[in-house]
Short mmCIF file of C-alpha atoms and ligand atoms in Angstrom, two decimals:
data_model
loop_
_atom_site.label_atom_id
_atom_site.label_comp_id
_atom_site.label_asym_id
_atom_site.label_seq_id
_atom_site.Cartn_x
_atom_site.Cartn_y
_atom_site.Cartn_z
CA MET A 2 96.08 -32.54 44.06
CA LYS A 3 95.47 -29.14 41.92
CA ASP A 4 92.04 -28.01 41.43
CA LYS A 5 91.79 -28.96 38.10
CA ASP A 6 92.60 -32.73 38.97
CA LYS A 7 89.92 -32.77 41.46
CA ARG A 8 87.53 -31.32 38.85
CA LYS A 9 88.32 -34.16 36.72
CA PRO A 10 85.26 -36.83 36.46
CA TRP A 11 87.56 -39.66 37.83
CA GLY A 12 89.24 -37.17 40.74
CA GLY A 13 87.53 -39.21 43.33
CA ARG A 14 89.65 -42.23 42.95
CA PHE A 15 92.96 -40.61 42.42
CA MET A 16 95.27 -39.18 44.64
CA GLU A 17 97.79 -37.71 42.43
CA GLY A 18 97.22 -35.15 39.34
CA THR A 19 97.87 -36.27 35.79
CA ASP A 20 101.37 -35.60 34.74
CA ARG A 21 101.70 -32.82 32.32
CA LEU A 22 102.94 -35.16 29.46
CA VAL A 23 100.40 -37.41 29.99
CA GLU A 24 97.54 -34.71 29.81
CA ALA A 25 99.26 -33.71 26.29
CA PHE A 26 99.48 -37.13 24.96
CA ASN A 27 96.11 -38.14 26.12
CA THR A 28 94.25 -35.19 24.83
CA SER A 29 91.92 -35.40 21.66
CA ILE A 30 90.71 -32.04 21.76
CA PRO A 31 92.81 -30.71 18.86
CA PHE A 32 90.98 -32.88 16.59
CA ASP A 33 87.73 -34.07 17.90
CA ARG A 34 86.61 -30.54 18.68
CA ARG A 35 85.36 -30.88 15.41
CA LEU A 36 82.19 -32.78 16.81
CA PHE A 37 81.23 -30.27 19.14
CA ARG A 38 77.58 -30.01 17.17
CA HIS A 39 76.95 -33.48 17.11
CA ASP A 40 78.35 -34.09 20.77
CA ILE A 41 75.65 -31.57 21.64
CA ARG A 42 72.89 -32.65 19.57
CA GLY A 43 73.46 -36.11 21.23
CA SER A 44 73.49 -34.71 24.71
CA ILE A 45 70.23 -32.91 24.09
CA ALA A 46 68.38 -36.09 22.85
CA HIS A 47 69.84 -38.12 25.85
CA ALA A 48 68.79 -35.40 28.16
CA ARG A 49 65.46 -35.68 26.79
CA ALA A 50 65.47 -39.30 27.36
CA LEU A 51 66.55 -39.07 30.97
CA ALA A 52 63.34 -37.02 31.42
CA LYS A 53 61.02 -38.84 29.79
CA ALA A 54 62.34 -42.08 31.92
CA GLY A 55 61.78 -39.60 34.97
CA ILE A 56 65.58 -39.44 35.92
CA ILE A 57 65.86 -36.18 35.83
CA GLY A 58 63.10 -32.94 36.33
CA LYS A 59 61.58 -31.01 33.59
CA GLY A 60 63.29 -27.83 35.05
CA GLU A 61 66.76 -29.56 34.99
CA THR A 62 66.23 -31.01 31.54
CA ARG A 63 65.57 -27.08 30.27
CA LYS A 64 68.25 -25.72 32.18
CA ILE A 65 70.68 -28.23 30.59
CA ILE A 66 69.29 -27.91 26.92
CA ARG A 67 69.64 -24.05 27.36
CA GLY A 68 73.08 -24.50 28.72
CA LEU A 69 74.23 -27.02 25.80
CA THR A 70 72.84 -24.53 23.55
CA GLU A 71 74.63 -21.58 24.72
CA ILE A 72 77.77 -23.78 24.65
CA GLU A 73 77.23 -24.45 21.02
CA ARG A 74 76.85 -20.64 20.29
CA GLU A 75 80.24 -19.94 22.50
CA ILE A 76 82.20 -22.69 20.57
CA GLU A 77 81.06 -21.13 17.17
CA ALA A 78 81.82 -17.92 18.24
CA GLY A 79 85.17 -18.75 19.62
CA GLU A 80 84.51 -17.57 22.95
CA PHE A 81 85.16 -21.31 24.24
CA THR A 82 88.59 -21.95 25.73
CA PHE A 83 89.78 -25.65 25.08
CA SER A 84 92.07 -26.77 27.51
CA ASP A 85 94.21 -30.01 27.44
CA ASP A 86 93.20 -30.83 31.09
CA MET A 87 89.72 -31.91 29.81
CA GLU A 88 91.09 -34.42 27.54
CA ASP A 89 88.40 -34.60 24.91
CA ILE A 90 85.44 -32.93 23.26
CA HIS A 91 82.98 -34.77 25.39
CA MET A 92 84.41 -33.84 28.67
CA ALA A 93 85.19 -30.14 27.49
CA VAL A 94 81.33 -29.71 27.00
CA GLU A 95 80.22 -31.46 29.89
CA GLY A 96 82.66 -29.53 32.24
CA ARG A 97 81.57 -26.40 30.78
CA LEU A 98 77.95 -27.11 31.42
CA ILE A 99 78.42 -27.80 35.28
CA GLU A 100 80.49 -24.48 35.32
CA LYS A 101 77.58 -22.78 33.71
CA ILE A 102 74.41 -24.42 35.50
CA GLY A 103 76.02 -26.59 38.34
CA HIS A 104 74.25 -29.27 39.72
CA ALA A 105 71.75 -30.22 37.08
CA GLY A 106 74.59 -30.29 34.59
CA GLY A 107 76.10 -32.91 36.70
CA LYS A 108 73.25 -35.33 35.75
CA LEU A 109 73.53 -35.29 32.07
CA HIS A 110 76.07 -38.13 32.12
CA THR A 111 73.72 -40.59 33.92
CA GLY A 112 73.52 -43.77 32.05
CA ARG A 113 75.94 -42.78 29.27
CA SER A 114 79.59 -43.38 28.80
CA ARG A 115 82.06 -41.64 26.78
CA ASN A 116 82.08 -44.87 25.04
CA ASP A 117 78.65 -44.84 23.77
CA GLN A 118 78.78 -40.99 23.53
CA VAL A 119 81.87 -40.93 21.05
CA ALA A 120 80.34 -44.01 19.17
CA LEU A 121 77.03 -41.78 18.50
CA ASP A 122 78.83 -38.51 17.76
CA MET A 123 81.20 -40.50 15.15
CA ARG A 124 78.12 -41.67 13.25
CA LEU A 125 76.28 -38.22 13.50
CA TYR A 126 79.24 -36.66 12.18
CA LEU A 127 79.84 -39.22 9.38
CA ARG A 128 76.26 -39.34 8.20
CA GLU A 129 76.14 -35.78 7.68
CA GLU A 130 79.54 -35.84 5.67
CA ILE A 131 78.66 -38.62 3.84
CA GLU A 132 75.78 -36.74 2.49
CA GLY A 133 77.85 -33.93 1.55
CA ILE A 134 80.30 -36.12 -0.39
CA GLU A 135 77.41 -37.81 -2.32
CA ALA A 136 76.39 -34.40 -3.21
CA LEU A 137 79.74 -33.56 -4.38
CA ILE A 138 80.14 -36.87 -6.38
CA THR A 139 77.01 -35.62 -8.32
CA ASP A 140 78.55 -32.32 -8.86
CA LEU A 141 81.39 -34.03 -10.36
CA GLN A 142 79.16 -36.40 -12.69
CA LEU A 143 77.43 -33.64 -13.74
CA ALA A 144 80.20 -31.68 -14.87
CA LEU A 145 81.59 -34.92 -16.73
CA LEU A 146 78.22 -35.04 -18.27
CA ASP A 147 78.32 -31.45 -19.33
CA VAL A 148 81.61 -31.89 -20.96
CA ALA A 149 80.11 -34.65 -22.66
CA GLU A 150 77.06 -33.01 -23.97
CA ASN A 151 78.87 -30.47 -25.27
CA HIS A 152 81.23 -32.55 -27.36
CA THR A 153 79.12 -35.36 -28.60
CA GLU A 154 81.19 -35.40 -32.04
CA ALA A 155 84.66 -35.70 -30.47
CA VAL A 156 86.54 -38.76 -31.22
CA LEU A 157 89.69 -39.87 -29.82
CA PRO A 158 91.75 -43.06 -29.58
CA GLY A 159 90.69 -45.39 -26.60
CA TYR A 160 94.14 -46.85 -25.32
CA THR A 161 95.14 -50.06 -24.23
CA HIS A 162 98.53 -50.52 -22.46
CA LEU A 163 98.44 -46.61 -23.47
CA GLN A 164 98.84 -47.75 -26.84
CA ARG A 165 96.29 -46.55 -29.61
CA ALA A 166 93.53 -49.21 -29.66
CA GLN A 167 90.25 -48.49 -31.31
CA PRO A 168 88.50 -45.05 -31.91
CA VAL A 169 86.05 -43.92 -29.50
CA LEU A 170 83.81 -41.05 -28.60
CA LEU A 171 85.12 -38.70 -26.09
CA ALA A 172 81.45 -38.47 -24.41
CA HIS A 173 82.13 -42.64 -24.17
CA HIS A 174 85.19 -41.95 -22.47
CA LEU A 175 83.66 -39.44 -19.92
CA LEU A 176 80.69 -41.67 -19.46
CA ALA A 177 82.95 -44.56 -18.49
CA TYR A 178 83.84 -42.29 -15.15
CA TYR A 179 80.39 -41.43 -14.83
CA GLU A 180 79.75 -44.96 -14.06
CA ALA A 181 82.69 -45.40 -11.64
CA LEU A 182 81.51 -42.24 -9.65
CA LYS A 183 77.85 -43.95 -9.73
CA ARG A 184 79.17 -47.03 -7.96
CA ASP A 185 81.29 -44.74 -5.46
CA ASN A 186 77.72 -43.12 -4.55
CA GLY A 187 76.33 -46.64 -4.12
CA ARG A 188 79.09 -47.56 -1.87
CA PHE A 189 78.61 -44.37 0.20
CA ALA A 190 74.84 -45.09 0.26
CA ASP A 191 75.58 -48.66 1.20
CA CYS A 192 77.91 -47.69 4.05
CA MET A 193 75.20 -45.26 5.39
CA LYS A 194 72.86 -48.08 5.70
CA ARG A 195 74.87 -49.81 8.55
CA LEU A 196 76.28 -46.40 9.80
CA ASN A 197 72.51 -45.31 10.35
CA ARG A 198 72.01 -47.37 13.91
CA MET A 199 71.75 -45.45 17.24
CA PRO A 200 74.24 -46.69 19.79
CA LEU A 201 73.26 -44.47 22.92
CA GLY A 202 72.21 -46.56 25.93
CA ALA A 203 75.18 -49.27 25.44
CA GLY A 204 76.48 -47.32 28.33
CA ALA A 205 80.33 -48.16 28.99
CA LEU A 206 79.89 -51.75 27.46
CA GLY A 207 77.24 -53.78 29.06
CA GLY A 208 74.06 -51.55 28.67
CA CYS A 209 72.30 -49.00 30.64
CA PRO A 210 70.61 -49.33 34.30
CA TYR A 211 68.05 -46.76 33.62
CA PRO A 212 64.79 -47.37 31.51
CA ILE A 213 65.51 -44.98 28.99
CA ASP A 214 63.66 -45.18 25.49
CA ARG A 215 66.43 -46.31 22.75
CA ASP A 216 64.19 -46.03 19.82
CA SER A 217 62.80 -42.47 20.78
CA VAL A 218 66.39 -41.09 20.88
CA ALA A 219 67.03 -42.71 17.50
CA LYS A 220 64.20 -41.27 16.22
CA GLU A 221 64.75 -37.82 17.55
CA LEU A 222 68.55 -38.01 16.17
CA GLY A 223 66.99 -39.63 12.72
CA PHE A 224 68.66 -42.66 12.93
CA LYS A 225 66.89 -45.81 11.17
CA GLY A 226 66.91 -47.80 14.44
CA VAL A 227 69.08 -48.80 17.05
CA THR A 228 72.43 -50.85 17.62
CA ALA A 229 71.86 -54.50 18.52
CA ASN A 230 74.38 -55.44 21.23
CA SER A 231 75.52 -52.92 23.48
CA MET A 232 79.42 -54.13 23.39
CA ASP A 233 79.20 -54.36 19.76
CA SER A 234 77.81 -50.83 20.01
CA VAL A 235 80.92 -49.20 21.39
CA SER A 236 83.55 -51.67 19.77
CA ASP A 237 82.37 -51.06 16.53
CA ARG A 238 84.25 -48.71 13.83
CA ASP A 239 83.17 -50.79 10.74
CA PHE A 240 81.38 -47.57 9.49
CA CYS A 241 84.82 -45.67 9.56
CA ILE A 242 86.78 -48.35 7.91
CA GLU A 243 84.11 -48.90 5.36
CA PHE A 244 83.94 -45.24 4.67
CA CYS A 245 87.65 -45.07 4.36
CA GLY A 246 87.32 -48.13 1.97
CA ALA A 247 84.57 -46.48 -0.30
CA ALA A 248 86.66 -43.19 -0.05
CA SER A 249 90.03 -45.18 -1.20
CA ILE A 250 88.00 -46.57 -4.15
CA LEU A 251 86.61 -43.24 -5.13
CA MET A 252 90.24 -41.95 -4.97
CA VAL A 253 91.21 -44.78 -7.30
CA HIS A 254 88.86 -43.22 -9.88
CA LEU A 255 89.87 -39.70 -9.26
CA SER A 256 93.45 -40.43 -9.63
CA ARG A 257 92.74 -42.32 -12.79
CA LEU A 258 90.88 -39.36 -14.19
CA SER A 259 93.61 -36.87 -12.82
CA GLU A 260 96.06 -38.86 -14.55
CA GLU A 261 94.45 -39.06 -17.88
CA LEU A 262 93.95 -35.23 -17.62
CA VAL A 263 97.61 -34.79 -16.63
CA VAL A 264 98.61 -36.81 -19.88
CA TRP A 265 96.18 -35.22 -22.18
CA SER A 266 97.39 -31.70 -21.14
CA SER A 267 100.95 -32.48 -22.06
CA GLN A 268 102.40 -31.14 -25.20
CA GLU A 269 102.55 -34.59 -26.75
CA PHE A 270 99.03 -34.90 -26.61
CA ALA A 271 97.39 -31.58 -26.28
CA PHE A 272 93.76 -33.27 -26.24
CA VAL A 273 92.79 -30.41 -23.52
CA GLU A 274 93.89 -27.29 -22.20
CA LEU A 275 92.90 -26.86 -18.66
CA SER A 276 91.82 -22.93 -17.76
CA ASP A 277 94.31 -20.68 -16.42
CA ALA A 278 92.40 -20.45 -13.28
CA PHE A 279 93.07 -24.14 -12.67
CA SER A 280 96.77 -24.33 -13.57
CA THR A 281 99.79 -23.16 -11.96
CA GLY A 282 103.01 -21.82 -13.41
CA SER A 283 106.58 -22.20 -12.98
CA SER A 284 109.17 -20.37 -10.46
CA ILE A 285 111.74 -20.46 -13.22
CA MET A 286 110.66 -21.46 -16.51
CA PRO A 287 108.26 -18.56 -17.86
CA GLN A 288 106.96 -20.76 -20.65
CA LYS A 289 105.25 -23.44 -18.59
CA LYS A 290 101.43 -24.06 -17.58
CA ASN A 291 101.32 -27.21 -15.00
CA PRO A 292 98.34 -29.29 -14.14
CA ASP A 293 98.82 -28.82 -10.40
CA VAL A 294 95.29 -29.82 -9.55
CA PRO A 295 94.88 -32.99 -11.01
CA GLU A 296 98.61 -34.12 -10.01
CA LEU A 297 97.58 -32.93 -6.50
CA VAL A 298 94.49 -35.26 -6.56
CA ARG A 299 96.63 -38.10 -7.73
CA GLY A 300 99.04 -37.46 -4.99
CA LYS A 301 96.31 -36.96 -2.30
CA THR A 302 95.34 -40.51 -3.46
CA GLY A 303 98.11 -41.75 -1.21
CA ARG A 304 97.00 -40.24 2.02
CA VAL A 305 93.58 -41.68 1.74
CA TYR A 306 94.61 -45.14 1.24
CA GLY A 307 97.10 -44.64 4.04
CA ASN A 308 94.05 -43.35 6.20
CA LEU A 309 92.23 -46.80 5.42
CA MET A 310 95.57 -48.68 6.42
CA ALA A 311 95.89 -46.72 9.56
CA LEU A 312 92.39 -47.49 10.81
CA LEU A 313 92.56 -51.01 9.90
CA THR A 314 95.69 -51.46 11.72
CA VAL A 315 94.32 -49.72 14.93
CA MET A 316 91.33 -51.70 15.18
CA LYS A 317 93.12 -55.09 14.39
CA ALA A 318 93.10 -57.48 17.40
CA LEU A 319 91.44 -55.30 19.84
CA PRO A 320 89.79 -56.84 22.64
CA LEU A 321 86.08 -55.96 23.11
CA ALA A 322 84.84 -53.54 24.19
CA TYR A 323 86.31 -49.94 23.94
CA ASN A 324 90.11 -49.28 24.45
CA LYS A 325 91.67 -46.09 24.19
CA ASP A 326 93.36 -47.16 20.83
CA MET A 327 90.30 -46.45 19.37
CA GLN A 328 90.45 -42.61 19.70
CA GLU A 329 93.16 -43.10 17.08
CA ASP A 330 90.17 -43.44 14.49
CA LYS A 331 89.50 -39.71 14.34
CA GLU A 332 92.52 -38.21 12.81
CA PRO A 333 92.58 -40.74 9.58
CA LEU A 334 88.58 -40.45 9.27
CA PHE A 335 88.73 -36.61 9.26
CA ASP A 336 91.53 -36.43 7.07
CA THR A 337 89.87 -38.73 4.82
CA VAL A 338 86.74 -36.76 4.80
CA ASP A 339 88.57 -33.43 3.99
CA THR A 340 90.59 -35.08 1.49
CA VAL A 341 88.11 -36.47 -0.57
CA LYS A 342 85.87 -33.36 -0.20
CA GLY A 343 88.67 -31.07 -1.47
CA CYS A 344 89.46 -33.26 -4.26
CA LEU A 345 85.80 -33.56 -5.52
CA ALA A 346 85.01 -29.97 -5.27
CA VAL A 347 88.12 -29.04 -7.22
CA LEU A 348 87.53 -31.25 -10.22
CA ALA A 349 84.32 -30.33 -11.24
CA PRO A 350 85.11 -26.57 -11.96
CA MET A 351 88.03 -27.42 -13.52
CA LEU A 352 86.40 -30.00 -15.76
CA LYS A 353 83.72 -27.42 -17.08
CA THR A 354 86.64 -24.78 -17.49
CA MET A 355 88.77 -27.10 -19.55
CA LYS A 356 89.26 -26.61 -23.47
CA ILE A 357 88.72 -29.55 -25.60
CA ASN A 358 91.09 -29.84 -28.56
CA SER A 359 88.91 -32.15 -30.78
CA GLY A 360 91.21 -31.62 -33.68
CA ARG A 361 94.05 -32.89 -31.89
CA MET A 362 91.94 -36.13 -30.75
CA LEU A 363 90.64 -36.72 -34.16
CA GLU A 364 94.21 -36.28 -35.66
CA ALA A 365 95.53 -39.11 -33.28
CA THR A 366 92.86 -41.30 -34.37
CA ARG A 367 94.55 -41.09 -37.72
CA ASP A 368 97.64 -42.59 -37.12
CA GLY A 369 98.31 -45.91 -35.38
CA PHE A 370 95.83 -48.26 -37.26
CA LEU A 371 93.05 -47.76 -34.81
CA THR A 372 90.54 -49.35 -37.17
CA ALA A 373 92.49 -52.59 -38.09
CA THR A 374 90.26 -54.77 -35.98
CA ASP A 375 87.36 -53.38 -37.98
CA ALA A 376 89.11 -54.64 -41.23
CA ALA A 377 89.73 -58.05 -39.57
CA ASP A 378 86.01 -58.07 -38.67
CA TYR A 379 85.18 -57.20 -42.07
CA LEU A 380 87.10 -60.44 -43.30
CA VAL A 381 84.96 -62.53 -40.46
CA LYS A 382 81.78 -61.08 -42.01
CA ARG A 383 82.72 -62.64 -45.28
CA GLY A 384 83.47 -66.23 -43.88
CA VAL A 385 86.93 -65.90 -42.75
CA PRO A 386 87.63 -67.42 -39.22
CA PHE A 387 88.83 -64.67 -37.01
CA ARG A 388 92.25 -65.82 -36.43
CA GLU A 389 93.18 -65.85 -40.04
CA ALA A 390 91.28 -62.51 -40.39
CA HIS A 391 93.72 -61.29 -37.70
CA HIS A 392 96.82 -62.42 -39.53
CA ILE A 393 95.86 -61.08 -42.53
CA THR A 394 95.10 -57.68 -41.17
CA GLY A 395 98.42 -57.73 -39.51
CA GLN A 396 100.10 -58.25 -42.67
CA ALA A 397 98.47 -55.40 -44.19
CA VAL A 398 99.33 -53.14 -40.94
CA ALA A 399 103.01 -54.25 -41.66
CA TYR A 400 102.51 -53.24 -45.09
CA CYS A 401 101.25 -49.82 -44.26
CA ILE A 402 104.16 -49.63 -41.86
CA ARG A 403 106.87 -50.20 -44.40
CA GLU A 404 104.86 -47.78 -46.77
CA GLY A 405 104.36 -45.11 -44.55
CA LYS A 406 100.82 -45.58 -45.17
CA GLY A 407 97.62 -45.48 -43.21
CA LEU A 408 94.81 -48.07 -43.47
CA GLU A 409 92.74 -45.64 -44.87
CA ASP A 410 95.08 -45.00 -47.91
CA LEU A 411 95.27 -48.14 -49.27
CA SER A 412 93.70 -49.10 -52.51
CA LEU A 413 91.32 -51.75 -53.18
CA GLU A 414 94.25 -53.36 -55.24
CA GLU A 415 96.70 -53.30 -52.45
CA TRP A 416 93.86 -54.56 -50.06
CA ARG A 417 93.65 -57.42 -52.45
CA ARG A 418 97.29 -58.39 -52.19
CA PHE A 419 96.29 -59.64 -48.74
CA SER A 420 92.82 -61.37 -49.16
CA ASN A 421 90.85 -61.63 -52.44
CA ARG A 422 87.76 -61.08 -50.10
CA PHE A 423 88.22 -57.56 -49.65
CA GLY A 424 85.87 -55.34 -51.88
CA GLU A 425 85.52 -51.78 -52.57
CA ASP A 426 83.41 -51.25 -49.44
CA ILE A 427 86.52 -51.85 -47.26
CA LYS A 428 87.76 -48.34 -47.41
CA GLU A 429 84.53 -47.05 -45.85
CA VAL A 430 84.78 -49.71 -43.29
CA VAL A 431 88.39 -48.64 -42.11
CA SER A 432 86.93 -45.15 -41.75
CA VAL A 433 87.28 -43.64 -37.95
CA TYR A 434 83.39 -43.01 -38.10
CA SER A 435 82.17 -46.66 -39.43
CA SER A 436 84.23 -48.00 -36.70
CA LEU A 437 82.53 -46.21 -34.25
CA LYS A 438 79.29 -46.72 -35.72
CA SER A 439 79.66 -50.44 -35.86
CA ARG A 440 80.26 -50.93 -32.13
CA ASP A 441 76.59 -50.92 -31.43
CA THR A 442 75.98 -53.10 -28.66
CA GLU A 443 74.48 -51.81 -25.47
CA GLY A 444 77.04 -49.84 -23.83
CA GLY A 445 79.43 -49.65 -26.91
CA THR A 446 80.72 -46.58 -28.51
CA ALA A 447 78.36 -46.05 -31.47
CA PRO A 448 76.95 -42.65 -31.30
CA ARG A 449 73.50 -43.65 -30.84
CA ARG A 450 74.42 -45.84 -27.92
CA VAL A 451 76.42 -42.75 -26.65
CA LYS A 452 73.51 -40.80 -27.31
CA ALA A 453 71.20 -42.99 -25.15
CA GLY A 454 73.93 -43.28 -22.29
CA LEU A 455 73.87 -39.43 -22.09
CA ARG A 456 70.21 -39.29 -21.82
CA ALA A 457 69.94 -41.93 -19.19
CA ALA A 458 72.74 -40.31 -17.33
CA ARG A 459 70.96 -37.07 -17.51
CA ARG A 460 67.58 -38.37 -16.36
CA GLU A 461 69.50 -40.04 -13.37
CA LEU A 462 71.32 -36.86 -12.27
CA ASP A 463 67.87 -34.93 -12.50
CA ARG A 464 66.81 -37.15 -9.51
CA MET A 465 70.17 -36.81 -7.55
CA LYS A 466 70.92 -33.48 -5.03
CA PRO A 467 74.03 -31.85 -6.38
CA ALA A 468 76.02 -30.12 -3.80
CA SER A 469 75.93 -26.75 -5.93
CA GLY A 470 75.29 -25.05 -9.01
CA GLY A 471 71.71 -26.90 -9.44
CA ASN A 472 70.86 -29.47 -11.81
CA LEU A 473 71.67 -27.40 -15.09
CA SER A 474 73.49 -28.31 -17.88
CA THR A 475 75.98 -25.93 -19.45
CA LYS A 476 73.50 -25.32 -22.32
CA ASP A 477 70.52 -24.87 -20.15
CA ARG A 478 72.83 -22.19 -17.97
CA GLN A 479 73.75 -20.21 -21.10
CA ALA A 480 70.10 -20.02 -22.54
CA GLY A 481 69.30 -18.88 -19.07
CA GLY A 482 66.71 -21.72 -18.67
CA ARG A 483 65.86 -23.97 -15.82
CA ARG A 484 65.27 -27.71 -15.55
CA LYS A 485 62.77 -28.18 -13.13
N1 LIG B 526 88.31 -39.40 23.56
C1 LIG B 526 87.80 -40.83 23.66
C2 LIG B 526 87.71 -41.19 22.15
O1 LIG B 526 87.68 -40.53 21.39
C3 LIG B 526 86.48 -40.70 23.90
C4 LIG B 526 86.05 -41.98 24.84
C5 LIG B 526 86.74 -42.06 25.97
N2 LIG B 526 86.31 -43.35 26.82
C6 LIG B 526 87.03 -43.82 27.54
N3 LIG B 526 86.80 -44.63 28.40
N4 LIG B 526 88.26 -43.26 28.03
O2 LIG B 526 87.54 -42.52 21.86
#
């Protein structure tokens, strides 16, 4: 047996070295090395717990902590050599610790298994990433709010079936995404509640035979408490699945927003124009300006859903407790984290630098009888049952189509051909502005309701932690001002 095989933690039991193929197949170092900080942080807390329980001496503890801190620096500086025979990040760090400080390093793994160790690392890692993602979501909400606040007058058709339906304020449309993102942040916060429990002390599966104080480890590592059942502690990857579920729903929203931006920046719509900095050109067609960024966000949604499915499938029907299958949790999780962060980070500045063509938006509301519902509601207010009012207005629309007119072009005389309940004021009622103003229920697109929505959103965001840029609206920034 080679030296490197004798050095393996299980070297005692084995007569033969690991096959080269198995080493390459088994290793998780290429991806789980990103957990090194969390692994070291967890190990330091564990060393302190061992010391507190009188299992290792004070001097040994100091040596271990110093060694681990140095290893962290070595990895950060790129001076650490990762090799496949160390299997995973946990063994790589421990192996290096023993190499550096000898005997004392061999005591670190007392009362701990890689099973509870990896469960801890994953929780520490994801906790940090969730905080970052929440802040990025807040940034995107801020960007939406900035655009909305800077274009409070802009009106565009609201669509159903991608057919022009009723006029709405652009700010109202953007606040719809604001709400969806707020729910996303709520889902991540909810995932965090269950994730934020400390699993160390579960050992391999049955618990730890040393009197380590799990609560103080939890406290030191900033957890809200400890996990309740040792077998569940090492078997549970719900938090990864929940995270990927929340990420998938977030991507539903980002993909819908992206789709709209792709459509809106087409020549057919021309409602918006993405800035050059957030667009790309064609290698052959000189005239092209392509919305690659929202297209890619839309496309990347696929991998985030795929990762969720991968995780669910890996975990399906696994017997308790730890199984090596679970090493396959990392790549889908890490890819989800990276993808979601990348999408959020690029969308916010893209929105802020995008040009809004409110003239085109308004023009689109003129065509397509968007205020037909308002004409029907007019009749309802004059005692006509809604079904009948719908029919009468439908006839007026058909007439307009035949005559090549809009509802706003009809004279009172023309309106009266369909119902004698129409009065002079119908002309005002079918104007875009009056239609907007009439939708005055809470949460409706009436300008005063939308203003209230904008104010509420601004108040909410003032309490949130954005990832960058501070909580300043474009207006404040232009004024060089500061919001608290
Ligand atoms: N690399 C492993 C993983 O990611 C760590 C846990 C290994 N435990 C074990 N008993 N082999 O799941």
